[in-house]
Tab-separated table of N, CA and C in Angstrom:
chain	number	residue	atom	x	y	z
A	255	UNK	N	104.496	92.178	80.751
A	255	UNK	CA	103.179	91.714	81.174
A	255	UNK	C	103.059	91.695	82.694
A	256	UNK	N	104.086	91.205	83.414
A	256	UNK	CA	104.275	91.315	84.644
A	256	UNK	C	104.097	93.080	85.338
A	257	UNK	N	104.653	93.710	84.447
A	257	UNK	CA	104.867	94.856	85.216
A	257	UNK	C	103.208	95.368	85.280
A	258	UNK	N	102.596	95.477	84.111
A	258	UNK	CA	101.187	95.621	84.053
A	258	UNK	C	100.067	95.364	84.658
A	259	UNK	N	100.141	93.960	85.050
A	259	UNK	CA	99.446	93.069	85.541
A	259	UNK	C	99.383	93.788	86.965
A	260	UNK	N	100.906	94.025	87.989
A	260	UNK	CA	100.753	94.858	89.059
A	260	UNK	C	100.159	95.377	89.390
A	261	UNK	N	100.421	96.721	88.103
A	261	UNK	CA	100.188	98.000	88.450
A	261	UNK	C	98.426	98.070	88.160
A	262	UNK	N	97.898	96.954	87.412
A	262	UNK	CA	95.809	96.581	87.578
A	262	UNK	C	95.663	96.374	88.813
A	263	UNK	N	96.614	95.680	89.394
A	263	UNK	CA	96.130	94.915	90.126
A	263	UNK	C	96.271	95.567	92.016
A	264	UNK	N	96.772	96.880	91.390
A	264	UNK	CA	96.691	98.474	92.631
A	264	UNK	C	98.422	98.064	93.481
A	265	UNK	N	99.176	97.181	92.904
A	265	UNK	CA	100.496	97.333	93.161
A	265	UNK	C	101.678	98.215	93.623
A	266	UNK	N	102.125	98.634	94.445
A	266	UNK	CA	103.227	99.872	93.909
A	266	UNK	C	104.301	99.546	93.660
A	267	UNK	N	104.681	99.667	92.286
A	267	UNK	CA	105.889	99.351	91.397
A	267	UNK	C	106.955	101.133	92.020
A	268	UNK	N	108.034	100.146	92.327
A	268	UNK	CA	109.093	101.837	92.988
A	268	UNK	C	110.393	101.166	91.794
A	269	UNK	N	110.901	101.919	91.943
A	269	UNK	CA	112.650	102.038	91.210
A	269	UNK	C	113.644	100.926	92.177
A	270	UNK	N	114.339	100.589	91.651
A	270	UNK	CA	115.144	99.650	92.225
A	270	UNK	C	116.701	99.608	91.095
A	271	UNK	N	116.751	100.479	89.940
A	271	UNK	CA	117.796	100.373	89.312
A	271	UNK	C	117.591	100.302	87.942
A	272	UNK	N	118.556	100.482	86.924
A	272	UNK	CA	118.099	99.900	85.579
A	272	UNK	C	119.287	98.464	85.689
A	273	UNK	N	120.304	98.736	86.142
A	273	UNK	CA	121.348	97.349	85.767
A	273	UNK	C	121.875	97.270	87.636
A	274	UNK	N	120.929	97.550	88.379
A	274	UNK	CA	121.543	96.956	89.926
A	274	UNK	C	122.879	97.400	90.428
A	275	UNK	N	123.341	98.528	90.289
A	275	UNK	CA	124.984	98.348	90.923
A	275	UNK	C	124.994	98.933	92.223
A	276	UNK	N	125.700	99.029	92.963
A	276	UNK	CA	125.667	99.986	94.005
A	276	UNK	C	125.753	101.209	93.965
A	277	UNK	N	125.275	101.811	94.613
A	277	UNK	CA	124.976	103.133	94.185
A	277	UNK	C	126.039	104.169	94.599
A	278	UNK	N	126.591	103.783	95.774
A	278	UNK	CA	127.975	104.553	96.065
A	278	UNK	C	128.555	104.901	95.173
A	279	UNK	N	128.955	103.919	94.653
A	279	UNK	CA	129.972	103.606	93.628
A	279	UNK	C	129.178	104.189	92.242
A	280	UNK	N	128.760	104.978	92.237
A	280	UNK	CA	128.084	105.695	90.941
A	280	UNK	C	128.049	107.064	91.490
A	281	UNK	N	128.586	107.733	92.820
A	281	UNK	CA	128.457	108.970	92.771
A	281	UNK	C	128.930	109.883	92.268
A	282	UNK	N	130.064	109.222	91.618
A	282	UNK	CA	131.392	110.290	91.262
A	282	UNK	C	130.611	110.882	89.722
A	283	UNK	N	130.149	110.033	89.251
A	283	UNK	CA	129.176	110.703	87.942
A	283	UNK	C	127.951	110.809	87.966
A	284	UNK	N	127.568	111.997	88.312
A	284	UNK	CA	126.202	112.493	88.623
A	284	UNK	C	125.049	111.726	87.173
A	285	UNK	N	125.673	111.744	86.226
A	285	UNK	CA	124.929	111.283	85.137
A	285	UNK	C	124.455	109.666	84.749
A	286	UNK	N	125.409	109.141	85.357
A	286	UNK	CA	125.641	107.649	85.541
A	286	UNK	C	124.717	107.157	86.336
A	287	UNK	N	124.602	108.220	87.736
A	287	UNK	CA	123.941	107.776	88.515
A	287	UNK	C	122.447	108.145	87.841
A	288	UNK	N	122.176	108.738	87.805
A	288	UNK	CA	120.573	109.373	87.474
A	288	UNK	C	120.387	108.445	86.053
A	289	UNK	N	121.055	108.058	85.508
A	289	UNK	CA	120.414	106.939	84.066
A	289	UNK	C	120.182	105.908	84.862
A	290	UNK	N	120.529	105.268	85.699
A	290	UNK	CA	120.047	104.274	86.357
A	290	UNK	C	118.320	104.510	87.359
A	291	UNK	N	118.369	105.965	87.426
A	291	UNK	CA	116.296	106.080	87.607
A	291	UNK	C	115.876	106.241	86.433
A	292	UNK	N	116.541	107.122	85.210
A	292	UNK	CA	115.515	107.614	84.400
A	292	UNK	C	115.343	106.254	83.886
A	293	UNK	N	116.537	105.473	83.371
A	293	UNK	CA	116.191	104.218	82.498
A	293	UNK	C	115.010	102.957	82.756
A	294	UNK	N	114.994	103.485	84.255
A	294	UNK	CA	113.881	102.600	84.473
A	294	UNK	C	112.615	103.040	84.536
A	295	UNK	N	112.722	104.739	84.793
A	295	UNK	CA	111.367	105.330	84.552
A	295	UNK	C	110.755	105.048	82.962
A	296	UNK	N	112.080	105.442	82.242
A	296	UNK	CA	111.275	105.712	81.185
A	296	UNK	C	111.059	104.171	80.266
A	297	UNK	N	111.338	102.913	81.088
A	297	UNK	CA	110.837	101.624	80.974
A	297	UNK	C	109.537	101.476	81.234
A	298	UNK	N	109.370	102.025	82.306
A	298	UNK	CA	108.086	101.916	83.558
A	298	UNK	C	107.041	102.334	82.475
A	299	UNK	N	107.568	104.216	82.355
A	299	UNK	CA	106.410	104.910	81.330
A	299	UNK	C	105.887	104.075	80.054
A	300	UNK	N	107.011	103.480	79.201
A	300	UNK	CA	106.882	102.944	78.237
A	300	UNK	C	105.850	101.533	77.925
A	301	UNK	N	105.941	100.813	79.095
A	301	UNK	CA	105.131	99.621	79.150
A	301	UNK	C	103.719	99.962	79.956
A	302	UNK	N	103.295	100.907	80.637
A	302	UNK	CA	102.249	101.297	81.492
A	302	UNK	C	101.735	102.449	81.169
A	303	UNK	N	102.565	103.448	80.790
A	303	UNK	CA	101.453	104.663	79.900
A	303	UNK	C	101.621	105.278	81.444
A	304	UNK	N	102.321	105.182	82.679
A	304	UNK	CA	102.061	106.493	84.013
A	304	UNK	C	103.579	106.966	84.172
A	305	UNK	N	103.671	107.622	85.176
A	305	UNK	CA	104.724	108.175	85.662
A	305	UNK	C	105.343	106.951	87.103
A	306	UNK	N	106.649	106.204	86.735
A	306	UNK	CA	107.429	105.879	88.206
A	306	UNK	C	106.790	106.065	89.391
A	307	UNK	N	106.321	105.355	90.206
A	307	UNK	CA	105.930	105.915	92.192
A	307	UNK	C	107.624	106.671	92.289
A	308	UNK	N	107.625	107.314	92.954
A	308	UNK	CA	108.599	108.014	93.532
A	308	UNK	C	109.462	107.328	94.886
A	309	UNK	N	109.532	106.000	94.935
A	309	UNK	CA	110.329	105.183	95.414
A	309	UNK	C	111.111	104.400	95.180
A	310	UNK	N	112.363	103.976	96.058
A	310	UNK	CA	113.446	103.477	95.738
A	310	UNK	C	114.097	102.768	96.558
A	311	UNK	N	114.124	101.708	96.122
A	311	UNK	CA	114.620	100.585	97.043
A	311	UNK	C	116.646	100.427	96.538
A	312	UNK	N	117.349	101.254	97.488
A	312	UNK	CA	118.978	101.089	96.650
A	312	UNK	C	119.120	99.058	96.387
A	313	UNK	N	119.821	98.566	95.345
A	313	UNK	CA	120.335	97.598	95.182
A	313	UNK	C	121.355	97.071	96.546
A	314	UNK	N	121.106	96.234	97.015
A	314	UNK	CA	121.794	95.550	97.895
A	314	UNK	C	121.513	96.091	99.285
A	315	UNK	N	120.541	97.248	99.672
A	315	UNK	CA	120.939	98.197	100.472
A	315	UNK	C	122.025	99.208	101.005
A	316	UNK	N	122.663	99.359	100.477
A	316	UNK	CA	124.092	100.231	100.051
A	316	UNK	C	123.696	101.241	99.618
A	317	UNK	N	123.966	102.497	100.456
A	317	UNK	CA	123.876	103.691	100.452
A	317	UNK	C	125.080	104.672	101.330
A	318	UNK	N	125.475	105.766	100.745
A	318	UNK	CA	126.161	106.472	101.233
A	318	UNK	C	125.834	107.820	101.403
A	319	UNK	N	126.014	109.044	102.055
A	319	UNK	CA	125.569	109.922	102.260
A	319	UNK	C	125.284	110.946	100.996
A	320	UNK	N	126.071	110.584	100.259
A	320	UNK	CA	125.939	111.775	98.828
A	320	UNK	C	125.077	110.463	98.114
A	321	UNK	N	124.909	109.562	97.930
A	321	UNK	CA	123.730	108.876	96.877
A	321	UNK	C	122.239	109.117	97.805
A	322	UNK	N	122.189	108.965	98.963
A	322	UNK	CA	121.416	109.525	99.211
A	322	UNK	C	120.762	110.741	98.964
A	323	UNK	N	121.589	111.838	99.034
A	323	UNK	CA	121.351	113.603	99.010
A	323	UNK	C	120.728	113.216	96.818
A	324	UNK	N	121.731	112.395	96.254
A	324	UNK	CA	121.047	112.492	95.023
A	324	UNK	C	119.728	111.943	94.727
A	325	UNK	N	119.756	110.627	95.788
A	325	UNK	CA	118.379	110.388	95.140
A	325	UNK	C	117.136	111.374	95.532
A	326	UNK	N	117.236	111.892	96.769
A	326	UNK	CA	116.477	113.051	97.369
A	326	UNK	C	116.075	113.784	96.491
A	327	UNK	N	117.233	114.278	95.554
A	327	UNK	CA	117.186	115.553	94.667
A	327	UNK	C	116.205	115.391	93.915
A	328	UNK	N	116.222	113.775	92.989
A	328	UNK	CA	115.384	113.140	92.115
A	328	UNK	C	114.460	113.315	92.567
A	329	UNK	N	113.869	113.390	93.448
A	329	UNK	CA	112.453	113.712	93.963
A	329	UNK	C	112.045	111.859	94.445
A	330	UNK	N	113.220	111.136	94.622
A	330	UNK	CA	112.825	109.765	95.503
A	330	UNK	C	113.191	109.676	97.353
A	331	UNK	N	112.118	108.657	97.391
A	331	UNK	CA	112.064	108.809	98.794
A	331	UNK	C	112.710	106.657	98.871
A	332	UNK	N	113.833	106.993	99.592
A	332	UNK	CA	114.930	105.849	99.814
A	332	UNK	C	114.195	104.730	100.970
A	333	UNK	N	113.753	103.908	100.382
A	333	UNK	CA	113.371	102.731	101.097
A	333	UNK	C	113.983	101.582	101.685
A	334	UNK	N	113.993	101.452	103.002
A	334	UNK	CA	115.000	100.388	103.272
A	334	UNK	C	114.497	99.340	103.978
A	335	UNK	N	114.562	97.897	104.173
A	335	UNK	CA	113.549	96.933	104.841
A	335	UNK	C	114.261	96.988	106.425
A	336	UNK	N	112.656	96.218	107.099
A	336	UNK	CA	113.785	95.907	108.443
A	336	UNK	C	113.357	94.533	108.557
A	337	UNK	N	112.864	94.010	107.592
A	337	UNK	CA	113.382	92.312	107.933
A	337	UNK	C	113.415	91.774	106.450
A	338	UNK	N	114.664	91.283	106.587
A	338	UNK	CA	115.494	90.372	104.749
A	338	UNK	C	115.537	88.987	105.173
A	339	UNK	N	114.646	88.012	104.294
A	339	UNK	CA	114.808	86.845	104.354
A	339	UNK	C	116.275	86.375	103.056
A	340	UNK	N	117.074	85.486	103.717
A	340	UNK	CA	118.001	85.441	103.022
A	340	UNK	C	117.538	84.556	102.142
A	341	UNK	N	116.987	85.265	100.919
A	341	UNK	CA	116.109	84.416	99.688
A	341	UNK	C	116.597	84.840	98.336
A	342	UNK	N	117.728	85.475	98.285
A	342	UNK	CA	118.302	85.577	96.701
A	342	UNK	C	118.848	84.589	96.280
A	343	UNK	N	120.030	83.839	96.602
A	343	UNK	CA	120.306	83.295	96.470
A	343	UNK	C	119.657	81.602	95.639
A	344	UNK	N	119.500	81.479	94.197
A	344	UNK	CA	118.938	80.884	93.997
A	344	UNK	C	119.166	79.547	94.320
A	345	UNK	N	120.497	79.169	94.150
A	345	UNK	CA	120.785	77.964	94.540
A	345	UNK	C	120.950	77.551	95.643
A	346	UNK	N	120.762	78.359	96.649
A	346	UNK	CA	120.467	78.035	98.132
A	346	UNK	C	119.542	78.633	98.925
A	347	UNK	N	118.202	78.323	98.445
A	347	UNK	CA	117.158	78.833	99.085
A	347	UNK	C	116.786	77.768	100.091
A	348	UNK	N	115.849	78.963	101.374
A	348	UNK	CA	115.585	78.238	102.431
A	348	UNK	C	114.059	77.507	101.996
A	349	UNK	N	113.852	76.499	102.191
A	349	UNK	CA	112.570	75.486	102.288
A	349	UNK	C	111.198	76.263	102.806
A	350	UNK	N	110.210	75.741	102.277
A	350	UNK	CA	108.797	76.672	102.792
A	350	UNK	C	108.840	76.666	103.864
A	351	UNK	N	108.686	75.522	105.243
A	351	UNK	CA	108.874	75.801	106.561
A	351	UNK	C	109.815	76.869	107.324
A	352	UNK	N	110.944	76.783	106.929
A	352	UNK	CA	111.856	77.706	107.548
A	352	UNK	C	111.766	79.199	106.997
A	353	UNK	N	110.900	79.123	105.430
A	353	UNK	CA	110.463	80.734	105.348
A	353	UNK	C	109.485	81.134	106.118
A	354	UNK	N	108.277	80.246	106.209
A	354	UNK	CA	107.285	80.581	107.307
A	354	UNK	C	107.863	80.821	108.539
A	355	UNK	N	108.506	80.147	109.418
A	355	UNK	CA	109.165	80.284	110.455
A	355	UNK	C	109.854	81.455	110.658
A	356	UNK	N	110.757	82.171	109.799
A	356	UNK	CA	111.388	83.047	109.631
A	356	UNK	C	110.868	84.264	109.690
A	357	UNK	N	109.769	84.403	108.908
A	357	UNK	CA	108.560	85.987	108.819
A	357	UNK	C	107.705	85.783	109.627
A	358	UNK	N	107.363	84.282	110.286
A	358	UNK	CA	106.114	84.177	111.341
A	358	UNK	C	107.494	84.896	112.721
A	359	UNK	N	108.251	84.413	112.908
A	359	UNK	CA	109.105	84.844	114.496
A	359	UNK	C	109.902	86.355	114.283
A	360	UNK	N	110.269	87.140	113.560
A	360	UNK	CA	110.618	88.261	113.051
A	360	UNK	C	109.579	88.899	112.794
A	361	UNK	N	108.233	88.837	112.714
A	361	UNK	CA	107.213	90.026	112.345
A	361	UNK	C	107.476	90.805	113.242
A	362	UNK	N	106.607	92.308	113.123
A	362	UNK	CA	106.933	93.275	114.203
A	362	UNK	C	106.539	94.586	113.693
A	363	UNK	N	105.541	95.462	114.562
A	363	UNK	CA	104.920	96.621	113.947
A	363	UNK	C	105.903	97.476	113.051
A	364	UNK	N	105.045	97.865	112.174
A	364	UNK	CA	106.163	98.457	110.871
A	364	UNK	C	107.137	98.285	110.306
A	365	UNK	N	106.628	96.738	110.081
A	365	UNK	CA	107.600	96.347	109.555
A	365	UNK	C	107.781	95.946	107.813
A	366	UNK	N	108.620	96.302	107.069
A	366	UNK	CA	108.806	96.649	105.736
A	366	UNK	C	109.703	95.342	105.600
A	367	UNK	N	109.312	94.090	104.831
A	367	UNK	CA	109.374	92.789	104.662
A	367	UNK	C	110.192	93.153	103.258
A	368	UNK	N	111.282	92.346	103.499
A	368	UNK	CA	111.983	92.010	101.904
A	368	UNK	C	112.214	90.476	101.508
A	369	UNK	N	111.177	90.137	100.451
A	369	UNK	CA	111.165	88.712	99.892
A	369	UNK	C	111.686	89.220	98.210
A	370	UNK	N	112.162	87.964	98.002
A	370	UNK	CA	112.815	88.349	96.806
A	370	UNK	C	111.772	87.258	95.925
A	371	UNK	N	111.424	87.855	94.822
A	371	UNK	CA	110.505	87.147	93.653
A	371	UNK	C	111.277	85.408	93.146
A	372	UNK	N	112.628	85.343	93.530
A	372	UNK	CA	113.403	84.461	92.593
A	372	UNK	C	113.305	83.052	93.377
A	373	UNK	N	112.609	83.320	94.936
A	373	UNK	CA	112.248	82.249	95.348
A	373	UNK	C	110.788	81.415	95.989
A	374	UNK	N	111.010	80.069	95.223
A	374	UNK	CA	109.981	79.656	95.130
A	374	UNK	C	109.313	79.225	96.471
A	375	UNK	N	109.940	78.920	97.481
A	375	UNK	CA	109.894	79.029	98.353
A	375	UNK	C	108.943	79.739	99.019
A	376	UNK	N	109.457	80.781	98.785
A	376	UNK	CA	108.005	82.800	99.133
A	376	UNK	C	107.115	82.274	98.670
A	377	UNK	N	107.262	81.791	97.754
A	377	UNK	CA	105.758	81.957	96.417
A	377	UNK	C	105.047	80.948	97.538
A	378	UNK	N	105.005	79.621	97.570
A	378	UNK	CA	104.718	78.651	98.371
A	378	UNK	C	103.858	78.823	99.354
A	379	UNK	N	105.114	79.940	100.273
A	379	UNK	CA	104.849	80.360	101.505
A	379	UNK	C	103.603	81.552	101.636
A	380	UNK	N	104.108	82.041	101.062
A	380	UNK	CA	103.301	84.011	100.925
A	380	UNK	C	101.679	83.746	101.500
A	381	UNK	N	100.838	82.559	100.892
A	381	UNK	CA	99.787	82.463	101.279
A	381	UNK	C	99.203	82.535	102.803
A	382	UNK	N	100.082	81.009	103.353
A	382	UNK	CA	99.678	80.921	104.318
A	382	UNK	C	100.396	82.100	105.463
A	383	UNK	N	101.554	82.624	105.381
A	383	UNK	CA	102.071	83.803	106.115
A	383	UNK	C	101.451	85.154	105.899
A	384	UNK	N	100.918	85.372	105.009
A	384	UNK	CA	99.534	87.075	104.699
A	384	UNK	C	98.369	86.606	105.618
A	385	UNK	N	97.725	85.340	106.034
A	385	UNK	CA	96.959	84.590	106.483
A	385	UNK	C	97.109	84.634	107.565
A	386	UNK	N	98.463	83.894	108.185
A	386	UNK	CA	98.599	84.127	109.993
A	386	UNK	C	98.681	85.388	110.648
A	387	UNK	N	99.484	85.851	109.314
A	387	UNK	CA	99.963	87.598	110.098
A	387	UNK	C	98.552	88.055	110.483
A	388	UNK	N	97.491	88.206	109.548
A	388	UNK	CA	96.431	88.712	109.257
A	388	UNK	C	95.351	88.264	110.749
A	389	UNK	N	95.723	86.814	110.961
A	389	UNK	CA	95.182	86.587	112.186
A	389	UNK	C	95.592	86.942	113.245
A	390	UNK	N	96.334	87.428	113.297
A	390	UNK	CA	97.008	87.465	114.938
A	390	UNK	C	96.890	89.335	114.995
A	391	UNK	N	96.747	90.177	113.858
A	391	UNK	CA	96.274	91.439	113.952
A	391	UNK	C	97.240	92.195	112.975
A	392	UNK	N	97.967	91.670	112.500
A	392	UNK	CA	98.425	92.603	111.515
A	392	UNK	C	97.883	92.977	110.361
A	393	UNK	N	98.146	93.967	109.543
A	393	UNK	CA	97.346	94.539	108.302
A	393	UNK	C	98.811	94.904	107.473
A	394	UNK	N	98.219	94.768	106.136
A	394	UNK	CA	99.430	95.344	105.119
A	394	UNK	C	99.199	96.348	104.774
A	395	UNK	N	99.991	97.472	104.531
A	395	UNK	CA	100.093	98.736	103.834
A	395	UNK	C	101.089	98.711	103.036
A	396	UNK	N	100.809	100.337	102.289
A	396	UNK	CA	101.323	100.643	101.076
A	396	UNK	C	102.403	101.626	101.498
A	397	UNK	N	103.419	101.857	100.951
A	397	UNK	CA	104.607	102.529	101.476
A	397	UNK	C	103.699	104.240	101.025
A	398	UNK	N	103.138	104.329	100.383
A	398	UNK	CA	102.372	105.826	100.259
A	398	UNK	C	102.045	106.191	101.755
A	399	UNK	N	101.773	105.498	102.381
A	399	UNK	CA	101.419	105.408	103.560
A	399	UNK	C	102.388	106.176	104.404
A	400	UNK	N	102.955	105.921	104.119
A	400	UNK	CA	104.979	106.895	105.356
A	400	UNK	C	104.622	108.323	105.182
A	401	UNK	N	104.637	108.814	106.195
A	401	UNK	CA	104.793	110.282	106.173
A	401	UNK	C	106.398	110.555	105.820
């Protein structure tokens, strides 16, 4: 329902894995590696009726020069952030103030923001930080957007 809801709602849902591993460490089997896009494509297809965006965010950010050249092959384009709030961690998430604080003093033109869904924190926050950014002159885009 989640994934759906997104993709109404003009979202771009990209690849990120079917079971998360690093991807290095999956080069040695070309097949191993590539079930970890199709499985999620053909998740994606299955619950939404389209085809995968052609993006890919590697698990952990961990990439090596041959998982790269493969995901290329796949016809994905490798996405990487330049600002990570340290927000996975469920049992030690940072407080709404210090997330605001954190994405309000780190913003910065083109910049590709990584919040992780698992904290509540973001959720909290997200409002009033789309809000300030928005005032002070920034705009959000869509990674379609990258040449």
């Amino acid at each position: 329902d989640l994934i759906k809801r997104m993709v109404n709602e003009g979202h771009l849902v990209g690849n990120h894995t079917a079971k998360h591993p690093s991807m290095p460490s999956k080069t040695g089997d070309t097949n191993s590696f590539n079930l970890e896009f199709s499985d999620t494509e053909n998740a994606f297809r299955e619950v939404t009726g389209l085809e995968m965006p052609k993006f890919f965010r590697p698990p952990m950010g961990e990439f090596s020069e041959k998982s790269l050249y493969l995901t290329q092959r796949l016809g994905y384009k490798s996405i990487f952030w330049s600002f990570a709030h340290k927000d996975w961690e469920v049992n030690n998430q940072p407080g709404v103030d210090e997330t605001i604080n954190r994405v309000m003093t780190r913003s910065h033109d083109g910049e590709i923001m990584l919040l992780h869904a698992v904290s509540k924190a973001n959720t909290l926050a997200l409002d009033s930080i789309i809000k300030e950014l928005r005032s002070i002159g920034y705009r959000f885009g869509d990674l379609r957007e990258l040449k």
